[in-house]
Structure formats: structure tokens, C-alpha cells
XYZ file of C-alpha atoms in Angstrom:
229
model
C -49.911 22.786 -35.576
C -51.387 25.791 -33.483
C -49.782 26.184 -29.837
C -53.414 25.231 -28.414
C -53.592 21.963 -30.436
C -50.110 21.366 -29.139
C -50.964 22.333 -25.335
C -54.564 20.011 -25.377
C -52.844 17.071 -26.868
C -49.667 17.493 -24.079
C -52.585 17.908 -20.952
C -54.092 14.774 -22.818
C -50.834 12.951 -22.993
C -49.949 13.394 -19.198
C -53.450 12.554 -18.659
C -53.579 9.196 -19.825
C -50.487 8.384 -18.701
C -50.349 6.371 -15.481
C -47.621 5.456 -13.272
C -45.401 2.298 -13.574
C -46.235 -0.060 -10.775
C -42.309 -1.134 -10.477
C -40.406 2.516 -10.275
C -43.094 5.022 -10.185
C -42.017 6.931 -13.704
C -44.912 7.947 -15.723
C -45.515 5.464 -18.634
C -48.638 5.008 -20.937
C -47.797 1.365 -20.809
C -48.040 -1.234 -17.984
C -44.355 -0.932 -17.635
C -42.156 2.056 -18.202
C -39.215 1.967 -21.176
C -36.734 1.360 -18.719
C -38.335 -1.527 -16.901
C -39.550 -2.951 -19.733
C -35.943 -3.173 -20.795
C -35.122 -4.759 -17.661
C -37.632 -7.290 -17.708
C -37.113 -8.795 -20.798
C -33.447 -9.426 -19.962
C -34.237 -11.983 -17.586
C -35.661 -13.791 -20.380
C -34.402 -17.323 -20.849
C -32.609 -18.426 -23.442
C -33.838 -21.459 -23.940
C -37.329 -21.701 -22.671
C -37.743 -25.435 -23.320
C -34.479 -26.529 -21.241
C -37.326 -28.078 -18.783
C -39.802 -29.585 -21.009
C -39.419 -33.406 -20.403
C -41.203 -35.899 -18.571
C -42.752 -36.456 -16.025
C -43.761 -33.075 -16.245
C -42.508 -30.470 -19.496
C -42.429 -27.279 -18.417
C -41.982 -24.096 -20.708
C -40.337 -21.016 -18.966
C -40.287 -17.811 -20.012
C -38.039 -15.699 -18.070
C -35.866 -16.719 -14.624
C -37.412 -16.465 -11.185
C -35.749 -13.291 -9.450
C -34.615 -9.584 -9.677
C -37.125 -7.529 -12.235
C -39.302 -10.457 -12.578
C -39.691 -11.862 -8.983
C -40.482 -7.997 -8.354
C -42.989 -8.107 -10.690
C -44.710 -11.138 -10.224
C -45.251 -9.784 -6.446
C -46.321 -6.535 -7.509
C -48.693 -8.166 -9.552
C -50.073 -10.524 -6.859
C -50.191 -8.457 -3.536
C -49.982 -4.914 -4.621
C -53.262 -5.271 -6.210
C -51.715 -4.208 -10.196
C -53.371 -7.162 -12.401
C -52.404 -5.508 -15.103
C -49.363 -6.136 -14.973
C -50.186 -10.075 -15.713
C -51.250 -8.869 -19.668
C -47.481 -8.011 -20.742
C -46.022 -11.324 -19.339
C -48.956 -13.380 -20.658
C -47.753 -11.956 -24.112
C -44.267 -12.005 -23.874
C -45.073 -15.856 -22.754
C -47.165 -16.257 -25.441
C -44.365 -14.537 -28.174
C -42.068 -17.505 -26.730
C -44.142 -20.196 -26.818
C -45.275 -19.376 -30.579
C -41.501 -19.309 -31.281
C -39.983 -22.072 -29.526
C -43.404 -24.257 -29.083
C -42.407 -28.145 -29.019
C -45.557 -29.093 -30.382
C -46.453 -26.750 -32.835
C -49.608 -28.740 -34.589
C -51.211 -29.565 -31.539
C -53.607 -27.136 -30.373
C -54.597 -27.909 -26.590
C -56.552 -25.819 -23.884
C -55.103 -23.597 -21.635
C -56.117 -23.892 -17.808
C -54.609 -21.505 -15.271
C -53.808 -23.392 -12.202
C -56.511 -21.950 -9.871
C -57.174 -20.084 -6.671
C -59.127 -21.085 -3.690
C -62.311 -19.073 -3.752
C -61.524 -17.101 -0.678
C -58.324 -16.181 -1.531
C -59.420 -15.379 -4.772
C -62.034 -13.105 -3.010
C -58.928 -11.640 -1.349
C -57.439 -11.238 -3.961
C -59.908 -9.720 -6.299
C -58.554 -12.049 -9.535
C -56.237 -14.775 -9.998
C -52.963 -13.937 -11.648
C -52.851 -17.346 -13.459
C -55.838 -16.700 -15.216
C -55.286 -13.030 -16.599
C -51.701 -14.407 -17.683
C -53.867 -17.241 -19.377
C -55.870 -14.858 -21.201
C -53.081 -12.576 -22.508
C -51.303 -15.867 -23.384
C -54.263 -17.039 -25.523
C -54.798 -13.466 -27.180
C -51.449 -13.612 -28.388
C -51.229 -17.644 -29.616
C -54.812 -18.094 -30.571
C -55.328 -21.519 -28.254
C -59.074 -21.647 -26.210
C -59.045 -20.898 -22.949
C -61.045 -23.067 -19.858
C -60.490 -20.664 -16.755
C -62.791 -23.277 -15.246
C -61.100 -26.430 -16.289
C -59.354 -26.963 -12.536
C -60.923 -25.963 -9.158
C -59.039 -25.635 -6.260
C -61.395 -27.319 -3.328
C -58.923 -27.167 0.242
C -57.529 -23.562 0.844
C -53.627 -24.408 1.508
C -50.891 -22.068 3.298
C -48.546 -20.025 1.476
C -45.900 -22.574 -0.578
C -42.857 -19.834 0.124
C -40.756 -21.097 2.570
C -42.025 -25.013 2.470
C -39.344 -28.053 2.396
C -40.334 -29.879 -1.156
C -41.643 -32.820 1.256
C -44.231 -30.162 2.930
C -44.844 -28.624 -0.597
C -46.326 -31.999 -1.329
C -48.096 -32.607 1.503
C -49.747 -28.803 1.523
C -51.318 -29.441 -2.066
C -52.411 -33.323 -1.726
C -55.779 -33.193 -2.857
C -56.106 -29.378 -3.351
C -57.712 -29.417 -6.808
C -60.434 -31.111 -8.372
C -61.591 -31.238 -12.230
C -63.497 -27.901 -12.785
C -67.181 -28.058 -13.688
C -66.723 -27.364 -17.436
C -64.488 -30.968 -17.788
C -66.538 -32.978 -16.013
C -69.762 -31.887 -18.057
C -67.418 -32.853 -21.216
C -63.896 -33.367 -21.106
C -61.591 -32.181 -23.530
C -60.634 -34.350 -26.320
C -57.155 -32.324 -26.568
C -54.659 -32.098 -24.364
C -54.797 -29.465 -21.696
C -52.102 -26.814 -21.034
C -51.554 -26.034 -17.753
C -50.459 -22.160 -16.867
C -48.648 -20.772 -13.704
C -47.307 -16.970 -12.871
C -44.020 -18.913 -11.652
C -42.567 -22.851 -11.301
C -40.340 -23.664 -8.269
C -40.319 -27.139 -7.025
C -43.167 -28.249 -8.933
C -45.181 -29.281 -6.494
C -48.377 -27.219 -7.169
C -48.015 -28.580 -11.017
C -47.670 -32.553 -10.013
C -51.265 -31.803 -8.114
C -52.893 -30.242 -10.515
C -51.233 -32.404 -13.438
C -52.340 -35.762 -10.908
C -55.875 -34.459 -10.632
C -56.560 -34.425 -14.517
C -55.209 -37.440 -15.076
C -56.871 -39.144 -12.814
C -59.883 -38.036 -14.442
C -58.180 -39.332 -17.982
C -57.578 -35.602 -19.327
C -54.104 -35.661 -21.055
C -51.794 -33.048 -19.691
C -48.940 -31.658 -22.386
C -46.785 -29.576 -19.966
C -47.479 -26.393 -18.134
C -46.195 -22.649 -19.257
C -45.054 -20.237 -16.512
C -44.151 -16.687 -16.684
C -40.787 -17.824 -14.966
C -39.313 -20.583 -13.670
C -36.526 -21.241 -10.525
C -35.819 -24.947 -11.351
C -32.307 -26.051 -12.494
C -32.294 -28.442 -15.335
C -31.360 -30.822 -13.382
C -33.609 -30.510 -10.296
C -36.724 -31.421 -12.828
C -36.720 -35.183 -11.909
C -36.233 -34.659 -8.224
């Protein structure tokens, strides 16, 4: 290869390459090598250790170090890109490990209030939702939920206060209550703590007589045993 050819296609590497949102290094992907690496060690072993009634839940990876990081990175350092490699790896899991692998429901990301969407710019639940559906093929309803009474910041809520924050924060979005689906929905969520944003959401759709399966989360901070509670 000539030494220009091999000069133009280094400028264009370095060009293209942008910066990881999580250490800074230069990376062509969302995530550098090494963070990547990282990452993916936090992912749990078994991802279906929480799927059982009242409400399954599917996790993908445990809630803290590289993965907490990301997930705020993702949410309040304005990087949504960073939601299309953990909607995938989610999505790799969940066609692996899937509990219900002939049933083929609809994915609905657990909303944002408008404003804070408008904050925001995007909801992280959705473009997780998307990347998970690229990768397992399911349809998507990014309007299935609505989220009608803005609610303060869960972090730092008793589970009691959790509860009370989110009674009556969603409503059934405008594309189920022109037709509801006759499959069961899945729900999707960046991360699952105490579960109370899920029991609202999962209340609100049944209510309405949708049939919930579960809900998939990027990562999850629930013991096994803390489920029921």
C-alpha cells in the first residue's frame, strides 16, 4: 500500500473515532475495549433468578460499579448512545436464556413524563427498547404506556414512599387503547430496584385487561429473595 494511502486511511481512522463516554480513550465504538470488558463482567449469571410472580423480572447485568456508571452516564450526561450496546447485550441474554421462547409479546419501555422527557431530550427506556428489539426481532409500542403525573426522583425513597410517588403515574398509551394487544406485553426498564415503578406500570395494564409477561432491565439491584417483599 503507498505511504499516502496509509497516511489518509490513519487521518480517517482518528477521525471517526470518538471518545468513550466512561474513561475518555478514543474508541470507534460506544465503549472502549477496556470498558467494554468491564461491563460485561457484571453480567449475571443467571438472568432469570427473578422471574416469578407477582412480577418476573429478567436482569441482565447487576446494579453498580461499570454499570451503575453507565446507566448515569447514559441518563444525565446526555450520551444516549450508550443505551444501543446494553439494549443488545439484553437482547443476546434474553434470546439465550428467554423463559418463554414461543411467545412473542410487545415490548413497552416504561415511560417518561413529557417534561422530563423534554429535559431530557429521549428516554433511555425506549432507545434500550429499540436496540433490544433489533437484536430479538419482537415489535416494539414506545407508546403503549404514558406516564400522566410528573413524580420526584425514586433514589433515595423508603419502598413505602416509592409506592406512594408512582400511584397513578401511568396510564395506557394511546396506541392500546385504540386496540389493545392480543399478546402479552413486555415491559422494559434501564434498571430494577424495589420494583415499585414496575408494580405501577404492570397495575395500569392490567387494569385495562392487557396481560403483562415480566419486565427486562439492563440491570437489576434486587436479591432473590427481596422479589416478594
Amino acid at each position: 500500500m503507498h505511504t499516502w494511502i496509509k497516511n489518509l486511511t490513519g487521518l480517517l481512522n482518528l477521525f471517526l473515532q470518538s471518545h468513550c463516554p466512561l474513561c475518555q480513550r478514543a474508541t470507534s465504538q460506544e465503549f472502549c475495549h477496556n470498558c467494554t470488558r468491564q461491563l460485561q463482567k457484571c453480567q449475571r449469571k443467571d438472568p432469570m433468578s427473578l422471574w416469578k410472580e407477582p412480577i418476573p423480572v429478567f436482569g441482565w447485568g447487576e446494579y453498580g460499579g461499570p454499570v451503575k456508571r453507565a446507566i448515569a452516564v447514559m441518563k444525565y450526561e446526555n450520551q444516549p448512545q450508550i443505551a444501543r450496546p446494553l439494549g443488545q447485550w439484553l437482547g443476546e441474554a434474553w434470546l439465550l436464556n428467554s423463559p418463554k421462547r414461543d411467545s412473542q409479546p410487545v415490548v413497552v419501555p416504561i415511560p417518561l413524563h413529557p417534561s422530563k422527557q423534554k429535559q431530557r431530550k429521549y428516554n433511555q427506556a425506549g432507545l434500550i427498547a429499540q436496540s433490544f428489539c433489533e437484536i430479538t426481532g419482537l415489535k416494539l409500542k414506545l407508546n403503549g404506556l404514558a406516564r400522566v403525573r410528573e413524580t420526584e426522583a425514586q433514589f433515595g425513597l423508603s419502598v413505602s414512599k416509592r409506592e406512594k410517588n408512582l400511584a397513578q403515574a401511568f396510564a395506557v398509551g394511546q396506541e392500546f387503547c385504540d386496540r389493545p394487544p392480543n399478546v402479552p406485553v413486555l415491559l422494559v426498564d434501564d434498571i430494577y430496584t424495589t420494583g415499585a415503578t414496575a408494580r405501577s406500570a404492570v397495575q395500569t395494564l392490567r387494569h385495562y385487561g392487557i396481560v403483562v409477561l415480566g419486565l427486562v432491565a439492563v440491570a437489576t439491584a434486587v436479591k432473590d429473595e427481596q422479589i416478594h417483599n
